[in-house]
Coordinates of C-alpha atoms in Angstrom, one line a residue:
Chain A
M216 CA 0.0 0.0 0.0
T217 CA 2.9 2.3 0.8
G218 CA 4.3 1.9 -2.7
L219 CA 0.9 2.6 -4.2
R220 CA 0.4 5.8 -2.2
G221 CA 4.0 6.9 -2.8
G222 CA 3.4 7.3 -6.5
Q223 CA 0.7 9.9 -6.0
P224 CA 1.2 13.6 -5.4
E225 CA 1.0 14.6 -1.8
T226 CA -0.4 18.0 -2.3
G227 CA -3.9 19.4 -1.7
I228 CA -6.9 17.8 -0.2
A229 CA -7.3 15.0 -2.8
P230 CA -5.9 12.1 -0.7
G231 CA -8.3 12.8 2.2
A232 CA -11.3 13.0 0.0
E233 CA -10.3 9.8 -1.8
H234 CA -10.0 8.0 1.6
A235 CA -13.3 9.3 2.8
A236 CA -14.8 7.8 -0.4
T237 CA -13.0 4.5 0.3
A238 CA -14.2 4.5 3.9
E239 CA -17.8 5.2 2.8
A240 CA -17.6 2.3 0.4
G241 CA -17.0 0.2 3.5
G242 CA -13.4 -0.7 2.8
T243 CA -10.7 -1.1 5.4
L244 CA -8.2 1.1 3.5
R245 CA -9.0 4.1 5.7
A246 CA -7.1 3.1 8.8
G247 CA -4.0 2.2 6.8
G248 CA -4.5 5.4 4.7
L249 CA -4.5 7.6 7.8
W250 CA -1.4 6.1 9.2
T251 CA 0.4 6.0 5.8
D252 CA -0.4 9.6 5.2
A253 CA 0.9 10.4 8.6
W254 CA 4.1 8.5 8.0
H255 CA 4.7 10.4 4.7
D256 CA 4.2 13.6 6.6
L257 CA 6.4 12.5 9.5
V258 CA 9.5 11.5 7.5
R259 CA 9.7 15.1 6.2
R260 CA 10.0 16.5 9.7
P261 CA 13.5 17.1 11.1
L262 CA 12.3 17.3 14.7
F263 CA 10.8 13.8 14.2
W264 CA 14.1 12.4 13.2
A265 CA 16.0 14.2 15.9
S266 CA 13.8 12.8 18.6
V267 CA 13.9 9.3 17.0
V268 CA 17.7 9.4 17.1
V269 CA 17.8 10.4 20.7
L270 CA 15.2 7.8 21.7
V271 CA 17.0 5.0 19.8
V272 CA 20.3 5.9 21.5
M273 CA 18.5 5.9 24.9
S274 CA 16.8 2.6 24.2
V275 CA 20.1 1.0 23.2
M276 CA 21.7 2.4 26.3
S277 CA 19.0 0.9 28.5
V278 CA 19.0 -2.5 26.8
V279 CA 22.8 -3.0 26.3
P280 CA 24.6 -0.5 28.5
G281 CA 27.8 -2.5 27.8
L282 CA 28.1 -0.8 24.4
F283 CA 28.6 2.5 26.1
T284 CA 30.6 1.6 29.2
S285 CA 32.7 -1.4 30.3
Q286 CA 31.7 -1.2 33.9
G287 CA 28.5 -2.3 35.7
P288 CA 26.5 0.0 37.9
N289 CA 28.1 0.9 41.2
E290 CA 31.3 -0.8 40.0
G291 CA 34.9 0.3 40.4
C292 CA 34.0 3.1 42.8
N293 CA 36.6 4.7 44.9
L294 CA 35.7 7.2 47.6
R295 CA 39.0 9.0 47.0
W296 CA 37.5 10.3 43.7
S297 CA 34.2 11.5 45.4
K298 CA 32.6 14.4 43.5
V299 CA 35.7 15.1 41.4
G300 CA 34.7 17.0 38.3
P301 CA 35.1 16.0 34.6
S302 CA 38.6 15.1 33.4
A303 CA 40.2 13.3 30.5
G304 CA 39.2 9.6 30.8
H305 CA 36.3 10.5 33.0
V306 CA 34.4 13.0 30.9
F307 CA 31.5 13.2 33.4
G308 CA 33.6 13.2 36.5
F309 CA 32.7 11.1 39.6
D310 CA 29.6 10.9 41.8
V311 CA 29.5 11.1 45.6
Q312 CA 30.5 7.5 46.0
G313 CA 33.5 8.0 43.7
C314 CA 31.9 6.0 40.8
D315 CA 32.6 7.0 37.2
Y316 CA 29.6 9.3 36.5
W317 CA 29.4 8.5 32.8
T318 CA 28.9 4.8 33.7
Q319 CA 26.3 5.7 36.3
V320 CA 24.4 8.0 34.0
V321 CA 24.4 5.4 31.2
H322 CA 23.0 2.8 33.6
G323 CA 20.4 5.3 34.7
A324 CA 18.7 5.1 31.4
R325 CA 17.1 1.7 32.0
P326 CA 14.6 2.5 34.8
S327 CA 13.4 5.6 33.0
M328 CA 12.9 3.9 29.6
V329 CA 11.4 0.7 31.0
I330 CA 9.0 2.5 33.4
G331 CA 8.0 5.1 30.8
L332 CA 7.2 2.5 28.1
A333 CA 5.7 -0.2 30.3
V334 CA 3.4 2.2 32.2
T335 CA 2.2 3.9 29.0
I336 CA 1.5 0.5 27.3
V337 CA -0.5 -0.9 30.2
A338 CA -2.3 2.4 30.8
L339 CA -3.2 2.6 27.1
I340 CA -4.6 -0.9 27.2
V341 CA -6.7 -0.1 30.3
A342 CA -7.8 3.2 28.7
V343 CA -8.8 1.6 25.4
I344 CA -10.8 -1.2 27.1
L345 CA -12.6 1.0 29.7
G346 CA -13.1 4.0 27.3
S347 CA -14.6 1.7 24.6
L348 CA -16.9 0.0 27.0
S349 CA -17.9 3.3 28.5
G350 CA -18.5 5.1 25.2
Y351 CA -20.0 2.2 23.3
Y352 CA -22.5 0.9 25.8
G353 CA -23.3 4.1 27.7
G354 CA -25.9 3.8 30.4
W355 CA -25.1 2.7 33.9
L356 CA -21.8 1.2 32.8
D357 CA -20.7 4.5 31.5
S358 CA -21.7 6.3 34.7
V359 CA -19.8 3.8 36.9
I360 CA -16.7 4.0 34.8
A361 CA -16.9 7.8 34.6
R362 CA -17.2 8.1 38.4
V363 CA -14.3 5.7 39.0
T364 CA -12.3 7.8 36.5
D365 CA -13.2 10.9 38.4
I366 CA -12.1 9.4 41.7
F367 CA -8.6 8.5 40.3
F368 CA -8.4 11.8 38.3
G369 CA -8.9 13.8 41.5
L370 CA -6.1 12.1 43.4
P371 CA -3.1 14.4 43.5
F372 CA -0.2 12.7 41.8
V373 CA 2.7 13.3 44.1
L374 CA 0.7 12.8 47.3
G375 CA -1.2 9.7 46.0
A376 CA 2.0 8.1 44.8
T377 CA 3.9 8.9 48.0
V378 CA 1.1 7.3 50.2
V379 CA 1.0 4.2 48.1
L380 CA 4.8 3.8 47.9
V381 CA 5.2 4.3 51.7
A382 CA 2.4 1.8 52.3
F383 CA 4.1 -0.8 50.2
P384 CA 7.8 -0.3 51.0
D385 CA 9.0 -2.5 48.1
H386 CA 10.1 0.2 45.8
G387 CA 11.2 -1.9 42.9
I388 CA 10.6 -1.0 39.3
G389 CA 7.4 -3.2 39.3
A390 CA 5.9 -1.3 42.2
M391 CA 6.7 2.0 40.6
C392 CA 5.0 0.9 37.4
L393 CA 1.9 -0.2 39.2
V394 CA 1.6 3.2 41.0
L395 CA 2.1 5.2 37.9
V396 CA -0.4 3.1 36.0
V397 CA -3.0 3.5 38.8
L398 CA -2.5 7.3 38.7
G399 CA -2.0 7.6 35.0
W400 CA -4.8 5.9 33.1
T401 CA -7.6 8.4 33.5
T402 CA -6.9 11.1 30.9
M403 CA -6.5 8.5 28.1
T404 CA -9.7 6.8 29.2
R405 CA -11.6 10.0 28.9
V406 CA -10.2 10.7 25.5
M407 CA -11.0 7.2 24.3
R408 CA -14.6 7.4 25.6
G409 CA -15.1 10.8 23.8
Q410 CA -13.6 9.3 20.6
V411 CA -15.8 6.2 20.7
I412 CA -18.9 8.4 21.2
A413 CA -17.9 10.6 18.3
V414 CA -17.4 7.6 16.0
K415 CA -20.1 5.2 17.0
D416 CA -23.0 7.0 15.3
A417 CA -21.0 7.4 12.0
E418 CA -22.7 6.1 8.9
Y419 CA -20.2 3.4 8.3
V420 CA -20.9 2.0 11.8
T421 CA -24.7 2.0 11.1
A422 CA -24.0 0.4 7.8
A423 CA -21.9 -2.4 9.4
R424 CA -24.6 -3.0 11.9
A425 CA -27.3 -3.1 9.3
L426 CA -25.3 -5.7 7.4
G427 CA -25.5 -7.9 10.5
A428 CA -22.1 -7.3 12.2
G429 CA -22.1 -8.1 15.9
G430 CA -21.0 -5.9 18.8
G431 CA -17.5 -7.2 18.9
R432 CA -16.9 -6.9 15.2
V433 CA -18.3 -3.4 15.1
M434 CA -16.1 -2.4 18.0
F435 CA -12.9 -3.9 16.8
R436 CA -13.1 -3.6 13.0
H437 CA -15.0 -0.3 12.7
I438 CA -14.9 1.8 15.8
L439 CA -11.5 1.1 17.3
P440 CA -9.4 1.8 14.2
N441 CA -11.1 5.1 13.7
A442 CA -11.1 6.2 17.3
I443 CA -7.7 5.3 18.5
A444 CA -5.4 7.9 16.8
P445 CA -6.0 10.7 19.3
V446 CA -5.6 8.3 22.2
F447 CA -2.4 7.1 20.7
V448 CA -1.1 10.6 20.5
V449 CA -2.0 11.3 24.2
A450 CA -0.2 8.1 25.1
M451 CA 3.0 9.2 23.2
L452 CA 2.9 12.6 24.9
N453 CA 2.4 10.8 28.2
V454 CA 5.6 8.8 28.1
G455 CA 7.6 11.9 28.8
N456 CA 5.3 12.8 31.7
I457 CA 5.6 9.3 33.2
I458 CA 9.4 9.5 33.0
A459 CA 9.4 12.9 34.6
G460 CA 7.0 11.7 37.3
E461 CA 9.1 8.7 38.1
A462 CA 12.2 10.9 38.4
T463 CA 10.3 13.2 40.7
L464 CA 9.4 10.4 43.0
D465 CA 13.0 9.2 43.0
Y466 CA 14.1 12.7 43.7
L467 CA 11.7 12.9 46.7
G468 CA 13.2 9.7 48.1
V469 CA 10.0 7.7 47.9
G470 CA 10.7 6.0 44.5
L471 CA 13.5 3.7 43.5
Q472 CA 16.1 3.1 46.2
Y473 CA 19.9 2.6 46.2
P474 CA 21.5 0.3 44.8
T475 CA 19.2 0.8 41.8
V476 CA 20.8 3.4 39.5
S477 CA 18.4 6.0 38.0
W478 CA 18.6 9.6 36.9
G479 CA 16.0 10.6 39.6
L480 CA 18.2 9.1 42.3
Q481 CA 21.3 10.8 40.9
L482 CA 19.4 14.2 41.0
N483 CA 18.3 13.4 44.6
V484 CA 21.9 13.0 45.7
A485 CA 23.0 16.0 43.7
Q486 CA 20.7 18.4 45.5
D487 CA 23.0 18.6 48.5
F488 CA 26.2 19.3 46.5
F489 CA 25.2 21.0 43.3
L490 CA 26.3 24.4 44.3
D491 CA 29.9 23.3 44.6
Y492 CA 29.8 20.4 42.2
P493 CA 27.4 21.4 39.4
H494 CA 28.4 18.4 37.2
L495 CA 26.4 16.1 39.6
L496 CA 23.2 18.0 38.7
I497 CA 23.9 18.8 35.0
F498 CA 24.6 15.4 33.5
P499 CA 21.6 13.4 34.7
A500 CA 19.4 16.4 34.3
V501 CA 20.5 16.8 30.6
F502 CA 19.9 13.1 29.9
L503 CA 16.5 13.1 31.7
S504 CA 15.3 16.3 30.0
L505 CA 16.6 15.1 26.6
T506 CA 14.6 11.9 26.9
V507 CA 11.4 13.6 28.1
L508 CA 11.8 16.3 25.4
S509 CA 12.2 13.7 22.7
F510 CA 9.1 11.9 23.7
I511 CA 7.2 15.2 23.7
L512 CA 8.5 16.2 20.3
L513 CA 7.7 12.8 18.9
G514 CA 4.2 13.0 20.2
D515 CA 3.8 16.5 18.9
A516 CA 5.0 15.4 15.4
V517 CA 2.7 12.4 15.3
R518 CA -0.2 14.5 16.4
D519 CA 0.4 17.1 13.8
A520 CA 0.9 14.4 11.1
L521 CA -2.4 12.7 12.1
D522 CA -4.4 15.9 12.4
P523 CA -5.3 17.0 8.9
R524 CA -6.7 20.3 10.1
L525 CA -3.2 21.6 10.9
Q526 CA -1.8 20.9 7.5
Chain B
M44 CA -28.9 26.3 35.2
W45 CA -29.6 25.5 38.9
R46 CA -30.6 22.0 37.9
Y47 CA -27.3 21.6 36.3
V48 CA -25.4 22.9 39.4
A49 CA -27.4 20.6 41.6
R50 CA -26.7 17.6 39.4
R51 CA -23.0 18.4 39.3
L52 CA -22.9 18.8 43.1
L53 CA -24.6 15.5 43.5
Q54 CA -22.0 13.9 41.2
I55 CA -19.3 15.3 43.4
V56 CA -20.5 13.3 46.4
P57 CA -19.6 9.8 45.3
V58 CA -16.3 11.0 43.8
F59 CA -15.4 12.8 47.1
I60 CA -16.3 9.7 49.1
G61 CA -14.4 7.4 46.8
T62 CA -11.2 9.5 46.7
T63 CA -11.1 10.1 50.5
F64 CA -11.8 6.4 51.2
L65 CA -9.0 5.4 48.8
I66 CA -6.6 7.6 50.7
Y67 CA -8.0 6.5 54.0
A68 CA -7.6 2.9 53.1
L69 CA -4.0 3.4 52.0
V70 CA -3.1 5.3 55.1
F71 CA -4.8 2.5 57.1
A72 CA -2.5 0.0 55.3
L73 CA 0.6 1.9 56.2
P74 CA 2.9 -0.5 58.0
G75 CA 3.8 0.0 61.7
D76 CA 1.8 1.0 64.8
P77 CA 1.5 4.8 65.0
I78 CA 1.0 4.6 68.8
Q79 CA 4.1 2.5 69.3
A80 CA 6.0 4.9 67.0
L81 CA 5.0 7.8 69.3
S82 CA 7.0 6.4 72.1
G83 CA 10.0 5.9 69.9
G84 CA 9.9 2.1 70.3
K85 CA 10.2 2.2 74.1
P86 CA 7.9 -0.1 76.0
V87 CA 4.5 1.6 76.8
P88 CA 2.1 0.3 79.6
D89 CA -0.7 -1.7 78.1
S90 CA -3.3 0.5 79.7
V91 CA -1.9 3.7 78.1
L92 CA -1.7 1.9 74.7
Q93 CA -5.2 0.7 75.0
A94 CA -6.5 4.1 76.0
L95 CA -4.8 5.7 73.0
R96 CA -6.1 3.0 70.6
D97 CA -9.6 3.6 71.9
R98 CA -9.3 7.3 71.5
Y99 CA -8.3 7.0 67.9
H100 CA -10.6 4.1 67.2
L101 CA -7.6 2.1 66.0
D102 CA -9.2 -1.3 66.9
E103 CA -12.3 -0.7 64.8
P104 CA -12.5 -2.2 61.3
L105 CA -11.5 0.1 58.4
L106 CA -15.1 0.9 57.3
V107 CA -16.1 1.9 60.8
Q108 CA -13.1 4.1 61.2
Y109 CA -13.8 5.7 57.9
A110 CA -17.5 6.3 58.8
L111 CA -16.5 7.9 62.1
Y112 CA -14.0 10.1 60.2
L113 CA -16.6 11.1 57.6
G114 CA -19.1 11.9 60.4
G115 CA -16.5 14.1 62.0
L116 CA -15.9 15.9 58.7
L117 CA -19.6 16.7 58.3
T118 CA -19.4 18.6 61.6
G119 CA -16.2 20.4 60.5
D120 CA -14.0 18.2 62.7
F121 CA -10.8 17.1 60.8
G122 CA -9.7 15.0 63.7
E123 CA -6.4 15.3 65.6
T124 CA -2.9 14.0 65.1
F125 CA -1.5 11.3 67.3
T126 CA 0.3 13.9 69.2
G127 CA -3.0 15.5 70.1
Q128 CA -2.8 18.6 67.9
D129 CA -5.9 19.7 66.0
V130 CA -5.4 18.8 62.3
F131 CA -7.4 21.8 61.1
T132 CA -5.3 24.3 63.1
L133 CA -2.1 22.6 61.8
M134 CA -3.4 22.7 58.2
S135 CA -4.6 26.3 58.3
E136 CA -1.0 27.5 58.9
G137 CA 0.3 25.5 56.0
W138 CA -2.6 26.4 53.8
A139 CA -1.9 30.1 53.9
V140 CA 1.6 29.5 52.5
T141 CA 0.5 27.0 49.9
A142 CA -2.4 29.2 48.7
Q143 CA -0.2 32.2 48.3
L144 CA 2.3 30.1 46.4
A145 CA -0.3 28.5 44.1
I146 CA -2.0 31.9 43.5
T147 CA 1.4 33.4 42.5
A148 CA 2.1 30.5 40.2
W149 CA -1.4 30.8 38.7
L150 CA -1.0 34.5 38.1
F151 CA 2.2 33.8 36.2
E152 CA 0.4 31.2 34.1
L153 CA -2.5 33.5 33.4
V154 CA -0.7 36.7 32.6
L155 CA 2.6 35.5 31.1
G156 CA 1.2 32.4 29.6
V157 CA -1.7 34.0 27.8
S158 CA 0.4 37.0 26.7
L159 CA 3.1 34.8 25.2
G160 CA 0.5 32.6 23.6
V161 CA -1.2 35.6 22.0
L162 CA 2.1 37.1 20.8
A163 CA 3.1 33.8 19.2
G164 CA -0.4 33.1 17.8
L165 CA -0.6 36.5 16.1
N166 CA 2.9 36.0 14.7
R167 CA 2.6 32.4 13.6
G168 CA 5.6 31.2 11.7
R169 CA 7.8 34.2 12.5
A170 CA 10.9 34.3 14.7
L171 CA 9.0 35.3 17.8
D172 CA 6.6 32.3 17.4
T173 CA 9.5 29.9 17.0
L174 CA 11.2 31.4 20.1
V175 CA 8.1 31.0 22.2
L176 CA 7.6 27.4 20.9
A177 CA 11.1 26.4 21.5
G178 CA 11.2 28.0 24.9
T179 CA 8.0 26.4 26.1
T180 CA 8.9 23.0 24.8
L181 CA 12.1 23.2 26.8
V182 CA 10.3 24.2 30.0
I183 CA 7.8 21.4 29.6
A184 CA 10.5 18.9 29.1
V185 CA 12.7 19.8 32.0
P186 CA 11.4 18.3 35.3
V187 CA 10.2 20.9 37.8
F188 CA 12.8 20.1 40.4
V189 CA 15.6 20.7 37.9
V190 CA 14.0 24.0 37.0
G191 CA 13.8 24.8 40.7
Y192 CA 17.4 24.2 41.5
T193 CA 18.7 25.9 38.4
A194 CA 16.5 29.0 39.2
Q195 CA 17.7 28.9 42.8
L196 CA 21.3 28.7 41.7
L197 CA 21.2 31.3 38.9
V198 CA 18.7 33.9 40.1
G199 CA 18.9 33.5 43.8
L200 CA 22.5 32.9 44.6
K201 CA 24.5 34.1 41.6
L202 CA 22.5 37.3 41.0
G203 CA 21.2 37.6 44.6
V204 CA 18.1 39.6 43.5
L205 CA 15.4 37.3 45.0
P206 CA 15.2 35.3 48.2
T207 CA 15.8 31.6 47.7
A208 CA 14.4 30.1 50.8
G209 CA 11.7 30.7 53.4
I210 CA 8.9 33.2 53.6
D211 CA 10.6 35.9 55.7
E212 CA 9.9 38.7 53.2
G213 CA 6.3 37.8 52.8
W214 CA 4.1 37.9 49.7
P215 CA 5.0 38.7 46.9
V216 CA 8.8 39.0 47.3
S217 CA 9.4 35.6 48.8
Y218 CA 7.0 33.9 46.5
V219 CA 8.2 35.2 43.1
L220 CA 10.8 32.6 42.4
P221 CA 9.0 29.6 43.8
G222 CA 5.8 30.7 42.1
L223 CA 7.6 31.0 38.8
V224 CA 9.1 27.6 39.2
L225 CA 5.8 26.0 40.2
G226 CA 4.0 27.7 37.4
A227 CA 6.6 27.2 34.8
F228 CA 5.1 24.0 33.3
G229 CA 1.6 25.4 33.3
L230 CA 2.8 28.7 31.9
A231 CA 4.4 26.9 29.0
Y232 CA 1.3 24.8 28.4
V233 CA -1.0 27.8 28.6
A234 CA 1.1 29.7 26.1
R235 CA 1.0 26.8 23.6
L236 CA -2.6 26.2 24.1
T237 CA -3.4 29.9 23.6
R238 CA -1.2 30.0 20.5
T239 CA -2.8 27.0 18.9
S240 CA -6.3 28.0 19.8
L241 CA -5.8 31.5 18.6
A242 CA -4.2 30.5 15.3
E243 CA -7.1 28.0 14.6
N244 CA -9.8 30.6 15.4
L245 CA -8.1 33.3 13.3
R246 CA -9.0 31.2 10.3
A247 CA -12.6 30.8 11.3
D248 CA -15.4 32.2 9.2
Y249 CA -16.7 34.6 11.8
V250 CA -13.3 36.3 11.9
R251 CA -13.3 36.7 8.1
T252 CA -16.7 38.3 8.5
A253 CA -15.5 40.6 11.1
V254 CA -12.5 41.6 9.0
A255 CA -14.7 42.0 6.0
K256 CA -17.1 44.3 7.9
G257 CA -14.1 46.6 8.3
L258 CA -13.5 46.2 12.0
P259 CA -10.1 47.3 13.2
R260 CA -7.7 44.3 13.7
R261 CA -7.4 45.2 17.4
R262 CA -11.1 44.7 17.9
V263 CA -11.3 41.5 15.7
V264 CA -8.5 40.0 17.8
L265 CA -9.6 41.1 21.3
R266 CA -13.4 41.0 21.0
H267 CA -14.0 38.2 18.6
T268 CA -11.0 35.8 18.3
L269 CA -9.5 35.9 21.8
R270 CA -12.7 35.4 23.6
N271 CA -13.4 32.2 21.7
S272 CA -9.8 31.1 21.8
L273 CA -9.7 31.3 25.6
I274 CA -12.3 28.6 26.2
P275 CA -9.7 25.7 26.3
V276 CA -7.3 28.0 28.2
V277 CA -9.9 28.7 30.9
T278 CA -10.5 24.9 31.3
Y279 CA -6.8 24.3 31.7
L280 CA -6.2 27.2 34.1
G281 CA -9.1 26.0 36.2
I282 CA -8.1 22.4 36.4
D283 CA -4.5 23.4 36.9
F284 CA -5.2 25.4 40.0
G285 CA -5.9 22.1 41.8
N286 CA -2.7 20.7 40.3
L287 CA -0.7 23.7 41.6
L288 CA -2.0 23.2 45.1
A289 CA -1.2 19.5 45.0
G290 CA 2.1 19.9 43.1
A291 CA 3.4 22.5 45.5
V292 CA 5.1 19.7 47.6
V293 CA 8.2 19.6 45.3
T294 CA 8.5 23.4 45.0
E295 CA 8.0 23.9 48.8
G296 CA 10.7 21.3 49.4
I297 CA 13.2 23.1 47.2
F298 CA 12.5 26.6 48.5
N299 CA 11.9 25.5 52.1
L300 CA 8.4 27.0 52.3
P301 CA 6.4 25.7 55.4
G302 CA 3.4 24.9 53.3
I303 CA 0.8 22.1 53.2
G304 CA 2.9 20.0 50.9
Q305 CA 5.8 19.9 53.3
Q306 CA 3.5 19.1 56.2
V307 CA 1.8 16.2 54.4
F308 CA 5.0 14.8 53.1
S309 CA 6.5 14.5 56.5
A310 CA 3.1 13.3 57.8
I311 CA 3.2 10.4 55.4
Q312 CA 6.6 9.4 56.5
S313 CA 5.8 9.7 60.2
K314 CA 2.6 7.8 59.6
E315 CA 0.4 10.7 60.8
G316 CA -2.7 9.2 59.1
P317 CA -5.2 11.9 60.2
M318 CA -3.0 14.7 58.8
V319 CA -2.5 12.9 55.5
V320 CA -6.2 12.2 55.1
G321 CA -7.1 15.7 56.2
V322 CA -4.9 17.5 53.7
T323 CA -5.8 15.2 50.8
T324 CA -9.5 15.6 51.6
F325 CA -9.1 19.4 51.4
L326 CA -7.1 19.1 48.2
V327 CA -9.7 16.9 46.5
L328 CA -12.5 19.1 47.6
A329 CA -10.8 22.2 46.2
F330 CA -10.0 20.3 43.0
L331 CA -13.7 19.2 42.5
L332 CA -15.1 22.6 43.3
V333 CA -12.7 24.4 41.0
N334 CA -13.7 22.0 38.2
L335 CA -17.4 22.8 38.8
I336 CA -16.7 26.6 38.7
V337 CA -14.8 26.1 35.4
D338 CA -17.7 24.2 33.9
L339 CA -20.1 27.0 34.9
L340 CA -17.7 29.6 33.4
Y341 CA -18.0 27.9 30.1
G342 CA -21.5 29.3 29.6
V343 CA -20.3 32.9 30.2
L344 CA -17.5 32.5 27.6
D345 CA -19.4 30.5 25.1
P346 CA -23.2 31.1 24.9
R347 CA -23.5 28.0 22.7
I348 CA -22.8 25.8 25.7
R349 CA -25.8 26.4 28.0
Y350 CA -25.4 23.3 30.1
A351 CA -26.7 20.6 27.8
G352 CA -30.0 19.2 28.9
S353 CA -31.0 21.9 31.3
G354 CA -32.9 23.9 28.8
A355 CA -34.6 21.0 27.1
R356 CA -35.6 19.1 30.2
A357 CA -36.4 21.8 32.7

């Protein structure tokens, strides 16, 4: 399909109109068409490529840190080098424990990336299921789900997370993920519900139903593909928020704990020394911000590419 | 209209109970005996222990404890901490600080955020627009505690123009820097939202009509476009006020402000259940009421939205 679309001029409104016609004819081209159009739009955006490059580097760093550093986390530390600034051979200097800071920062990528992606995927699944049920069936089910969403939406993030994490003192990556999912699924659920409601009365859905399609088929084949794009965008933008939130909890001391190595923990330690040893603050802050920034730029680019009104 | 308000207020009740119960249950689940913690682990006579447990209903099941707590709330009683201090009195001291901080941050969001957004939206595609976009993206991406430390380091200590800790100089001087840090994220978001909304509305038919009628640009932008563009911004500003109150904990920590966030954060760690629940209850209530007010404001800004259903059914 990509090859077929690639041969056509990308200007003007023609592709959209053509796809609308395809969709009205009842074909499944539309979902592919939307994403293919978006892809063609994306590959022309330099910011998209910049963020992809950063995220690929960070992902590789979190999966195979051995490519970037020969040492493991908290290895080869010597208190004699505590807080010593950058020098040749140790470009990032040393942390408070006298560990090579570059090594520590490289190993700090994993918790952020794992938590950011895992939480977003799980929360997205929860949101798609609850939002679809709520929007499609309406009635009392909708009311119940809406109220439960309100309850969790009203919980203040830092305080809610702190209470949970103190109540369950196992601060592993799994516990962090759980907390962030519990506090992070509401917005996407609301967006999904709104989308399903907007789509479920469309003519092609009525047509499918008239042709005898059952609830499940209508939902998965007709409503879901047409409703999911905005939720997907919110999810992508959310990865950055999750990573920043995780780092905030680490920084407050209620998140991941030593000996886990994470950017948030490094910033937590840096707070007492950053006036005299700014490198302790700068390096993890730059890595963390760059990752969050890349996810936001990626989400922005995908949203713009998917939203024909802005083109 | 009043029907709508009544319905919304009724909807708040289950949400309020649900949220407070959730927090209550979690605090209930906190490990460790708070009474034992009071004595610092030293042995306490059983009679004293039992008297204290009875006083705080610690032997009752969770639901009974929660019902007793709710009953107290209805009579304006927020309970007392395990050291016998009235939670409401303790909170009110912290609240003054946090409210001042949140209002400062909110004013930054409103004034700076909307102004920057309007400037960028009116100059879409030009250098100023790009500058605002790049700056706001950066602010959104950098976590608030990093912004806080950097601001403290650069503005406070290197330049020495603003106080960096405590509230000795009162409002607004002591709150300028913390307020800016707390509001930075929202400010950037408001600017982007205003920009997008304004740029979209400037292409609307009614704007073309207004221009065609020969209205001066100033009037077209201020009276016609801006008013419509501000609807999503008002929503965000309203919801964000609750977030500012709740998110103040990090900023208060950095700038050493004795606000509610600091109080509740140390209360969680010292297992002061009544304090945690009290503060959270207050926050949730503020959050819900602000949301209601925002929804009501919609009608003022956008006459098309007259509280769906109220006109038809009433």
